[in-house]
XYZ file of C-alpha atoms in Angstrom:
664
model
C 161.700 82.551 -77.890
C 159.363 80.466 -75.733
C 160.509 79.467 -72.265
C 159.101 77.373 -69.432
C 160.456 78.571 -66.098
C 161.531 75.738 -63.785
C 162.404 77.907 -60.796
C 160.336 77.867 -57.634
C 159.120 74.942 -55.549
C 161.008 71.652 -55.759
C 161.391 68.607 -53.542
C 164.728 67.878 -51.872
C 165.336 64.201 -51.100
C 168.118 62.941 -48.830
C 170.037 59.765 -49.575
C 167.973 57.898 -46.979
C 164.719 58.940 -48.659
C 163.564 61.846 -46.492
C 161.727 64.552 -48.438
C 161.837 68.298 -47.780
C 160.383 71.394 -49.378
C 163.024 73.189 -51.421
C 163.450 76.291 -53.570
C 165.316 76.786 -56.828
C 167.594 78.699 -57.055
C 168.985 77.390 -53.774
C 171.176 74.765 -52.149
C 170.860 72.013 -49.561
C 172.021 74.158 -46.643
C 169.585 77.001 -47.297
C 166.738 74.596 -48.043
C 167.187 72.780 -44.735
C 168.291 75.568 -42.393
C 168.205 79.326 -41.910
C 171.433 81.263 -42.373
C 171.029 82.939 -38.980
C 171.028 79.528 -37.321
C 174.013 78.218 -39.313
C 176.051 81.291 -38.390
C 175.092 81.517 -34.693
C 178.037 80.816 -32.345
C 179.652 77.571 -33.577
C 176.461 76.023 -34.964
C 178.113 75.536 -38.347
C 179.808 72.436 -36.929
C 176.422 70.725 -36.917
C 176.005 71.058 -40.676
C 179.282 69.526 -41.832
C 177.589 66.184 -42.539
C 175.814 67.659 -45.590
C 178.994 67.605 -47.684
C 179.404 63.830 -47.315
C 175.935 62.844 -48.538
C 174.134 62.613 -51.879
C 171.044 64.758 -52.462
C 168.296 64.829 -55.090
C 166.107 67.666 -56.389
C 162.838 66.803 -58.147
C 159.768 68.548 -59.546
C 156.972 68.173 -62.092
C 156.026 70.652 -64.818
C 153.675 70.801 -67.783
C 154.287 71.379 -71.491
C 151.191 72.479 -73.360
C 152.637 73.195 -76.808
C 155.485 70.805 -77.593
C 157.737 71.787 -80.506
C 161.182 70.770 -81.750
C 164.505 72.352 -80.746
C 163.689 72.155 -77.048
C 166.580 72.596 -74.625
C 166.849 72.065 -70.896
C 169.066 74.867 -69.544
C 170.702 75.233 -66.133
C 172.513 78.516 -65.557
C 174.319 77.032 -62.547
C 174.596 73.569 -60.998
C 176.768 72.907 -57.933
C 178.386 70.541 -58.916
C 178.547 66.774 -59.646
C 175.110 65.669 -60.789
C 173.133 63.538 -63.229
C 170.001 65.035 -64.787
C 166.972 62.897 -65.625
C 163.970 63.972 -67.681
C 160.969 61.663 -67.452
C 163.166 58.912 -66.031
C 165.804 59.058 -68.766
C 169.280 60.460 -68.208
C 169.814 63.562 -70.306
C 173.241 64.600 -69.032
C 175.949 64.776 -66.368
C 177.557 67.951 -64.991
C 180.902 68.438 -63.236
C 181.473 72.214 -63.378
C 179.777 74.853 -61.234
C 181.107 77.893 -63.079
C 179.457 77.544 -66.496
C 175.864 77.115 -67.712
C 174.738 73.752 -69.061
C 172.321 73.114 -71.915
C 170.880 69.768 -73.093
C 168.776 69.045 -76.153
C 165.439 67.795 -74.803
C 163.924 66.583 -78.074
C 162.709 63.035 -77.503
C 162.802 63.493 -73.729
C 159.944 65.970 -73.291
C 156.328 64.986 -73.723
C 153.065 66.899 -73.960
C 151.377 67.300 -70.609
C 153.095 66.451 -67.320
C 156.878 65.937 -67.153
C 159.226 65.068 -64.282
C 162.740 66.403 -63.865
C 165.203 64.942 -61.375
C 168.711 66.164 -60.553
C 170.806 63.717 -58.511
C 173.778 65.376 -56.783
C 176.791 63.391 -55.624
C 178.870 64.413 -52.610
C 181.606 66.724 -53.962
C 183.935 65.413 -51.252
C 183.309 61.711 -51.778
C 183.455 62.061 -55.554
C 187.155 63.013 -55.541
C 188.365 60.993 -52.544
C 190.413 58.645 -54.743
C 192.104 61.450 -56.696
C 195.856 61.882 -56.132
C 196.720 64.418 -53.397
C 197.904 67.849 -54.542
C 199.762 70.533 -52.544
C 198.058 73.799 -51.678
C 196.706 76.023 -48.951
C 194.112 74.713 -46.516
C 192.350 71.468 -47.516
C 193.232 70.501 -51.060
C 190.595 68.036 -52.279
C 189.056 71.224 -53.725
C 191.789 71.400 -56.383
C 190.185 68.541 -58.323
C 186.691 70.075 -58.352
C 185.503 72.987 -60.461
C 183.445 74.637 -57.780
C 183.830 77.603 -55.463
C 187.134 77.080 -53.653
C 186.838 79.140 -50.469
C 183.802 77.144 -49.282
C 186.187 74.317 -48.328
C 187.448 76.622 -45.569
C 189.837 79.591 -45.681
C 191.462 81.908 -43.164
C 188.330 84.068 -43.233
C 185.507 81.602 -43.959
C 183.969 78.504 -42.454
C 184.018 75.206 -44.342
C 180.491 74.773 -45.717
C 180.508 72.553 -48.817
C 177.036 72.346 -50.310
C 175.292 71.291 -53.524
C 172.204 72.408 -55.395
C 170.631 74.228 -58.346
C 172.013 77.624 -57.460
C 170.955 79.621 -60.539
C 167.786 79.701 -62.676
C 166.782 76.790 -64.897
C 164.224 76.538 -67.714
C 163.061 74.810 -70.882
C 163.811 76.857 -73.991
C 162.344 76.277 -77.461
C 164.893 77.620 -79.947
C 162.990 78.330 -83.121
C 163.971 81.306 -85.237
C 166.743 83.862 -85.097
C 168.688 84.412 -81.876
C 171.509 86.840 -81.081
C 173.920 84.592 -79.213
C 176.470 87.273 -78.325
C 178.081 90.526 -79.379
C 181.589 91.925 -78.990
C 181.876 95.720 -78.814
C 185.374 97.149 -79.176
C 186.564 100.745 -78.959
C 189.263 100.642 -81.623
C 190.489 104.190 -81.279
C 189.651 107.542 -79.707
C 191.042 110.759 -81.152
C 190.022 114.387 -81.668
C 187.664 113.394 -84.487
C 185.680 110.488 -83.068
C 185.599 107.158 -81.304
C 185.950 104.273 -83.771
C 183.739 101.341 -82.790
C 183.664 97.742 -84.028
C 180.691 95.502 -83.274
C 180.746 91.754 -84.009
C 177.286 90.155 -83.826
C 176.945 86.369 -83.580
C 173.670 84.628 -84.474
C 172.029 81.225 -84.477
C 168.902 80.145 -86.316
C 169.400 82.692 -89.095
C 170.148 80.346 -91.986
C 167.078 81.488 -93.958
C 168.394 85.041 -93.941
C 166.770 88.348 -93.157
C 167.312 91.973 -92.262
C 169.207 92.743 -89.041
C 168.659 96.250 -87.734
C 171.424 97.597 -85.491
C 170.991 100.807 -83.514
C 173.205 102.551 -80.963
C 171.826 105.159 -78.548
C 173.732 107.421 -76.187
C 172.799 107.788 -72.513
C 170.239 110.461 -73.435
C 168.486 108.185 -75.937
C 169.886 109.961 -79.003
C 170.630 107.661 -81.954
C 174.341 107.786 -82.856
C 174.333 104.880 -85.334
C 171.748 102.884 -87.274
C 172.040 100.283 -90.021
C 169.971 97.626 -91.805
C 171.989 94.681 -93.100
C 170.810 91.544 -94.845
C 172.340 88.627 -92.965
C 172.201 84.938 -93.863
C 175.246 83.906 -91.847
C 176.087 83.556 -88.158
C 178.351 86.642 -88.042
C 177.878 90.293 -88.878
C 180.691 92.834 -88.338
C 180.004 96.574 -88.274
C 182.480 99.468 -88.076
C 181.403 103.053 -87.457
C 182.426 106.302 -85.759
C 180.809 108.213 -82.914
C 181.433 111.953 -83.033
C 181.999 113.748 -79.728
C 181.897 110.504 -77.757
C 180.897 110.531 -74.104
C 183.750 108.585 -72.490
C 183.505 106.219 -69.531
C 185.941 107.020 -66.707
C 186.721 105.430 -63.342
C 185.307 107.087 -60.251
C 187.176 110.293 -59.466
C 188.340 110.862 -63.037
C 185.104 111.608 -64.866
C 181.572 110.368 -65.474
C 180.263 106.929 -66.466
C 177.943 107.370 -69.482
C 176.685 104.129 -71.016
C 175.538 103.590 -74.581
C 172.861 101.067 -75.603
C 173.189 98.638 -78.508
C 169.854 97.361 -79.875
C 169.718 94.512 -82.415
C 166.415 93.605 -84.067
C 166.189 90.474 -86.205
C 162.943 88.657 -86.912
C 160.831 88.746 -83.750
C 163.832 89.048 -81.411
C 165.153 92.242 -79.839
C 168.581 92.150 -78.163
C 169.914 94.954 -75.930
C 173.417 95.498 -74.585
C 174.860 98.361 -72.530
C 178.472 99.381 -73.156
C 180.918 102.185 -72.532
C 183.373 103.937 -74.816
C 186.831 104.083 -73.288
C 190.432 103.053 -73.880
C 192.571 101.083 -71.430
C 196.237 100.253 -71.347
C 198.785 99.309 -68.718
C 201.839 101.561 -68.964
C 204.965 99.498 -68.191
C 207.905 101.733 -69.093
C 211.382 100.704 -67.976
C 213.030 102.901 -65.357
C 216.127 104.690 -66.592
C 219.290 103.678 -64.792
C 220.081 106.258 -62.128
C 216.551 107.699 -62.053
C 214.726 108.195 -58.761
C 212.474 105.215 -59.529
C 215.483 103.054 -60.412
C 217.255 103.908 -57.160
C 214.090 103.297 -55.140
C 213.818 99.835 -56.717
C 217.373 99.047 -55.682
C 216.579 100.069 -52.114
C 213.427 97.956 -52.076
C 215.385 94.939 -53.281
C 217.571 95.165 -50.197
C 214.537 95.200 -47.871
C 212.910 92.223 -46.185
C 211.380 90.662 -49.298
C 214.620 90.541 -51.317
C 214.436 86.770 -51.916
C 211.428 87.371 -54.143
C 212.867 90.221 -56.180
C 215.632 89.134 -58.543
C 215.047 91.812 -61.172
C 217.930 93.601 -62.857
C 215.629 95.865 -64.884
C 212.694 97.678 -63.315
C 209.444 98.983 -64.762
C 206.219 100.656 -63.693
C 202.677 99.316 -63.806
C 200.205 102.147 -64.330
C 196.628 101.814 -65.621
C 195.874 104.486 -68.223
C 192.211 105.173 -68.999
C 191.413 107.433 -71.970
C 194.996 108.657 -71.925
C 194.982 109.560 -68.211
C 197.129 107.834 -65.599
C 194.923 106.461 -62.842
C 195.791 105.753 -59.213
C 193.805 102.726 -58.119
C 192.383 102.615 -54.607
C 190.641 99.312 -54.253
C 189.806 96.089 -52.510
C 189.441 92.409 -53.318
C 185.942 90.993 -53.743
C 184.820 87.598 -52.506
C 181.225 86.364 -52.935
C 179.045 88.197 -50.429
C 177.418 84.927 -49.320
C 179.061 81.610 -48.537
C 176.197 79.984 -50.473
C 176.053 81.711 -53.892
C 172.308 81.191 -54.276
C 171.805 83.431 -51.227
C 173.377 86.474 -52.940
C 170.904 89.243 -53.733
C 171.114 92.225 -56.040
C 170.233 94.461 -53.111
C 173.185 93.277 -51.025
C 175.612 93.548 -53.927
C 174.449 97.100 -54.659
C 174.729 98.082 -51.005
C 178.327 96.831 -50.722
C 179.425 98.422 -53.996
C 177.788 101.767 -53.238
C 179.388 101.739 -49.796
C 182.754 101.045 -51.426
C 182.315 103.820 -53.983
C 181.377 106.263 -51.220
C 184.813 105.645 -49.678
C 186.608 106.492 -52.928
C 187.231 102.909 -54.016
C 187.619 102.825 -57.792
C 188.905 99.278 -58.360
C 187.812 95.801 -57.316
C 189.691 92.603 -57.980
C 187.360 89.588 -58.248
C 189.446 86.961 -56.472
C 190.155 83.549 -57.999
C 188.899 81.466 -55.080
C 185.371 82.745 -55.649
C 183.286 82.761 -58.827
C 182.279 84.804 -61.849
C 179.769 87.125 -60.261
C 176.200 87.727 -61.452
C 175.469 90.220 -64.221
C 174.147 92.717 -61.692
C 177.561 92.961 -60.023
C 179.336 94.035 -63.218
C 176.467 96.327 -64.243
C 176.791 98.106 -60.912
C 180.552 98.469 -61.340
C 179.878 100.014 -64.767
C 177.391 102.430 -63.207
C 179.570 103.395 -60.246
C 182.865 103.775 -62.104
C 184.562 100.903 -60.279
C 187.207 99.219 -62.412
C 187.250 95.412 -62.248
C 190.130 93.007 -62.605
C 188.849 89.444 -62.973
C 190.721 86.335 -61.865
C 190.065 82.985 -63.421
C 188.867 80.614 -60.769
C 191.923 78.978 -59.236
C 193.639 79.926 -55.986
C 196.539 78.933 -53.747
C 197.358 75.480 -54.993
C 198.939 73.175 -57.553
C 196.076 72.312 -59.889
C 196.087 69.164 -62.086
C 197.447 70.853 -65.203
C 198.783 67.516 -66.412
C 195.173 66.367 -66.911
C 193.720 67.167 -70.337
C 190.188 66.997 -68.951
C 191.084 69.707 -66.430
C 192.473 71.941 -69.179
C 189.251 71.446 -71.144
C 187.283 72.556 -68.091
C 189.280 75.779 -67.805
C 188.990 76.376 -71.554
C 185.204 76.104 -71.274
C 185.225 78.533 -68.336
C 187.388 81.001 -70.259
C 185.072 80.817 -73.282
C 182.057 81.475 -71.101
C 183.651 84.292 -69.089
C 185.108 86.091 -72.106
C 181.750 86.339 -73.870
C 179.896 87.028 -70.621
C 182.051 89.954 -69.462
C 183.856 91.452 -72.440
C 181.429 94.345 -73.083
C 181.633 95.790 -69.578
C 183.686 99.011 -69.559
C 184.532 98.389 -65.913
C 186.527 95.243 -66.768
C 190.104 96.412 -67.347
C 192.189 93.212 -67.317
C 192.066 89.449 -66.768
C 194.209 87.413 -64.376
C 194.943 83.697 -64.699
C 194.752 82.696 -61.031
C 195.472 83.749 -57.460
C 199.036 83.152 -56.207
C 199.628 79.819 -57.941
C 202.616 81.199 -59.855
C 204.404 83.284 -57.196
C 207.592 81.256 -57.724
C 207.483 81.648 -61.496
C 209.027 84.010 -64.021
C 208.860 84.477 -67.785
C 212.047 82.536 -68.530
C 211.110 79.412 -66.565
C 210.140 76.316 -68.530
C 207.558 75.337 -65.955
C 205.884 76.711 -62.863
C 202.484 76.230 -61.238
C 199.837 77.812 -63.439
C 201.961 78.126 -66.574
C 200.352 75.302 -68.545
C 196.774 76.286 -67.793
C 197.493 79.945 -68.542
C 199.228 79.330 -71.863
C 197.171 76.404 -73.132
C 193.678 76.865 -71.682
C 193.138 80.605 -71.152
C 195.381 82.689 -73.430
C 194.205 81.142 -76.745
C 190.592 81.741 -75.749
C 191.137 85.393 -74.837
C 193.118 86.034 -78.017
C 190.114 84.729 -79.933
C 187.208 86.115 -77.891
C 188.551 89.163 -76.016
C 191.715 90.236 -77.807
C 191.332 93.854 -76.719
C 192.204 93.318 -73.029
C 195.428 92.481 -71.257
C 195.840 89.061 -69.686
C 198.150 88.670 -66.690
C 199.033 85.013 -66.237
C 198.634 85.169 -62.468
C 198.183 87.555 -59.578
C 200.763 88.665 -58.624
C 202.493 88.840 -62.000
C 205.581 90.369 -63.577
C 209.339 90.320 -63.211
C 211.544 87.735 -61.570
C 209.770 86.414 -59.550
C 206.043 86.956 -59.981
C 205.769 88.559 -56.558
C 208.456 91.201 -56.857
C 207.963 94.787 -55.815
C 209.894 96.440 -58.639
C 208.076 95.024 -61.690
C 204.393 94.287 -62.305
C 201.991 93.551 -59.464
C 202.695 92.156 -56.016
C 200.773 90.671 -53.074
C 201.877 91.952 -49.708
C 199.722 89.180 -48.229
C 202.429 86.811 -49.457
C 204.900 88.500 -47.114
C 202.747 88.196 -43.999
C 205.334 85.887 -42.444
C 207.809 88.784 -42.481
C 205.199 91.203 -41.142
C 204.152 88.897 -38.311
C 207.781 88.175 -37.439
C 208.361 91.930 -37.152
C 205.312 92.236 -34.884
C 206.458 89.375 -32.656
C 210.097 90.449 -32.313
C 209.996 94.240 -32.570
C 208.776 97.025 -30.322
C 206.982 98.607 -33.331
C 208.435 102.067 -32.641
C 209.469 102.350 -36.313
C 206.378 100.726 -37.839
C 205.818 103.645 -40.225
C 209.250 103.155 -41.757
C 208.732 99.376 -41.725
C 205.651 99.872 -43.888
C 207.807 101.597 -46.521
C 209.614 98.295 -47.145
C 206.393 97.075 -48.762
C 206.112 99.829 -51.349
C 205.627 98.339 -54.826
C 204.705 99.303 -58.375
C 201.153 97.959 -57.955
C 199.903 96.207 -54.808
C 197.151 93.778 -55.827
C 196.727 92.544 -52.241
C 197.417 94.508 -49.069
C 196.282 92.666 -45.895
C 194.347 94.558 -43.214
C 193.199 92.749 -40.054
C 190.549 94.193 -37.774
C 187.524 93.371 -35.627
C 183.908 94.121 -36.536
C 181.570 96.564 -34.830
C 179.506 95.425 -31.803
C 176.215 95.796 -33.689
C 177.294 92.995 -36.032
C 179.014 90.915 -33.364
C 175.801 90.739 -31.360
C 173.964 89.174 -34.290
C 175.805 85.841 -34.068
C 176.943 85.502 -30.460
C 175.433 86.044 -27.024
C 178.773 86.770 -25.346
C 181.103 89.352 -26.861
C 184.263 88.362 -24.986
C 184.074 84.587 -25.570
C 187.591 83.694 -26.810
C 186.522 80.383 -28.370
C 183.777 82.147 -30.300
C 186.311 84.694 -31.579
C 188.572 81.863 -32.732
C 185.718 80.127 -34.534
C 184.606 83.296 -36.280
C 188.090 84.543 -37.131
C 189.648 81.359 -38.571
C 193.373 81.078 -39.201
C 196.017 79.886 -41.629
C 197.838 76.677 -40.647
C 201.013 78.007 -42.278
C 201.284 80.758 -39.637
C 202.002 78.411 -36.735
C 199.840 80.627 -34.475
C 196.234 81.649 -34.338
C 195.537 84.682 -36.515
C 193.447 86.135 -33.695
C 196.380 85.956 -31.271
C 198.694 87.678 -33.735
C 196.206 90.486 -34.239
C 195.590 91.048 -30.533
C 199.351 91.108 -29.875
C 199.810 93.632 -32.686
C 197.057 95.891 -31.328
C 198.447 95.819 -27.778
C 202.041 96.488 -28.835
C 201.057 99.376 -31.069
C 198.235 100.960 -29.079
C 199.168 100.169 -25.487
C 198.489 97.582 -22.811
C 194.857 96.511 -22.534
C 192.969 97.919 -19.548
C 189.849 95.767 -19.811
C 187.684 93.983 -22.385
C 186.170 97.180 -23.781
C 189.615 98.705 -24.243
C 190.880 95.542 -25.926
C 187.885 95.340 -28.240
C 188.284 98.991 -29.259
C 191.966 98.521 -30.085
C 191.217 95.329 -32.027
C 188.968 97.449 -34.234
C 191.179 100.532 -34.429
C 194.295 98.591 -35.470
C 192.755 98.167 -38.915
C 192.291 101.911 -39.282
C 195.964 102.522 -38.552
C 197.142 99.759 -40.907
C 195.050 101.119 -43.764
C 195.974 104.725 -43.017
C 199.720 104.188 -43.107
C 199.667 101.818 -46.128
C 197.389 104.036 -48.229
C 199.313 107.172 -47.362
C 202.555 105.407 -48.205
C 201.176 104.310 -51.589
C 199.891 107.782 -52.416
C 203.126 109.484 -51.351
C 204.832 107.228 -53.908
C 202.490 108.013 -56.782
C 203.679 107.728 -59.706
C 206.116 105.014 -58.606
C 203.218 103.074 -57.054
C 200.001 103.160 -59.085
C 197.586 101.262 -56.894
C 196.834 99.504 -53.635
C 194.082 96.874 -53.521
C 193.191 95.825 -49.994
C 192.543 92.286 -48.849
C 189.610 92.408 -48.678
C 186.439 94.422 -49.339
C 183.705 92.179 -47.934
C 182.957 88.955 -46.065
C 180.933 85.912 -47.092
C 180.035 84.889 -43.554
C 180.048 86.666 -40.152
C 183.724 86.932 -39.258
C 184.312 88.448 -35.796
C 187.737 89.596 -36.874
C 189.413 89.301 -40.224
C 190.528 90.917 -43.422
C 187.448 92.754 -44.715
C 186.648 96.480 -44.443
C 182.898 95.836 -44.814
C 181.535 93.017 -42.668
C 179.107 90.276 -43.641
C 176.130 92.382 -42.595
C 177.271 95.323 -44.735
C 178.506 97.468 -41.844
C 181.805 99.308 -42.431
C 184.729 98.466 -40.135
C 187.377 100.921 -38.969
C 189.586 100.346 -41.999
C 186.798 101.511 -44.285
C 186.940 104.982 -42.773
C 190.716 105.070 -43.193
C 190.212 104.445 -46.926
C 187.545 107.142 -47.064
C 189.620 109.693 -45.151
C 192.776 109.087 -47.183
C 191.490 108.628 -50.729
C 190.157 112.120 -51.361
C 191.471 113.873 -54.469
C 193.508 116.244 -52.298
C 195.027 114.757 -49.153
C 197.453 116.126 -46.606
C 199.993 113.658 -45.201
C 202.561 114.236 -42.469
C 205.644 112.087 -42.942
C 208.470 111.863 -40.434
C 211.370 110.547 -42.519
C 214.810 109.436 -41.380
C 216.007 113.048 -41.251
C 213.024 113.942 -39.045
C 211.814 116.427 -41.632
C 208.082 117.005 -41.779
C 206.768 117.012 -45.347
C 203.276 117.994 -46.457
C 202.045 116.183 -49.561
C 199.214 117.375 -51.772
C 198.096 114.534 -54.001
C 195.635 115.305 -56.775
């Protein structure tokens, strides 16, 4: 299929007519300024004006052999923009998360062509929309673009626009494999039963489709030649002695290759053979797990746990119960076009080296690039994927909004469904914490039931869908059913820090045991090597505030809470160097005690996913265990030291007995 690449050199034009050299993929911020300058000290303040202005991208290109069925394709546009081809409007875009394709027949001409993309300010565009409640600034709730870039308690507000993924002209003549769906139906002592659904376009004239499957050693395990004159071909076959894909620490990660040949086109897809389920058995009344749930309900977070029946939440891969040690992923750059495969690989390999076997892709970010999921497949890192809503009341009453989410779900399901690393979907981040199954309405219910669930039942029926994160029980943030977010209970944690002497902090941590912890917060400062890259003065308090950020709901600066915590727990500060060391080490201790607590409670608790793995901009202190520059923080080493297959833990319980735990 013929393509004309439109990436490379473009012109960027401001709303007052100034012209600048630009690059596609890219965005206004990275075209005008260097990241190092934006991130230095508090320089980011100087670039806030960009979000309030309109910007235009323009370039010329040539078409030598013009044919029919030409399409102009943008893999990613951020966000509100009109597209013009040779002076005529070909389309309008209002969603960053999905690709956009426009028929260019009648717009293209032989020889020189001009393309122009006019971006509107994402802030000004929604200024007349009704206000909605949520965390941080909430104009973001009306716009289908990356949410954290409006400012979060770990990221600066840097709202940009631009052509942030590749774009091209595509001439669609002849057969094309649009997508495939590969399902492991069953694994038993005889074989793995596989179903492959192949979807085509441009195949109305009919022809032979050759399908081949190769194992990781290149050996053919299946081959067929089918005449196909329709847009769908379904194949069922068995693989003897299948090589199964396992998470890190439980086995290897062999990948098979599907090859489809039809006409002149060859389509390749990697996949893994594995089974996944979430074991959610009810606890028997009077059992140890049942009694532990009753005790947890009487702890600090009791207002959020109204369950009368309790159940576990244990991922089971290929029939084996898996303990999940993980972290939450946010985009590794605040401007998505700045992400590189090299940086993604470095972060994921660093995570895997610490024993991390699960990553939750958080709903305030984006669907990551293909390379991210390929690397998770390779490294044995399980992925749970949020749909892209976080911490707010979205306009679910608006049919156009529901259509947007439906389109995103359709794209994501087809895009990600063949990755063995993807183990379940999640509807959003924390929108539904006050909900439960029996409620007629709660934030996130409508979009989950009407926009996402029907799509997944149609396009990815083989995976579980959790309506929100956290999810399960009454309410959807309880500790005794489903998943919980201990980040949601930070008010209780910070109140304990402020009022207590912390002498019993190890026992306090046990109040936050849960069946599956999808977010466990872990504050800590970065290493001096990284700090020196964006500030000239290490002990500048105002710089620390600017590069730490905070949450308005706390009533205090996050930095002040952390420094108080470190001093109370680790002793009065002697000088700046002592303070800085303790601000780093506090994260190690928090991770150590929380991970040990989770592992001591295995099989009651089946996973702990830290908030968070990485940073998108240089935070001096914050939630990540790997900083923006890819350097591990203290908490990283606590994960590494306490996630080995056999770990010794000393626990001083209420009876002052010392217990040695061997966890395999």
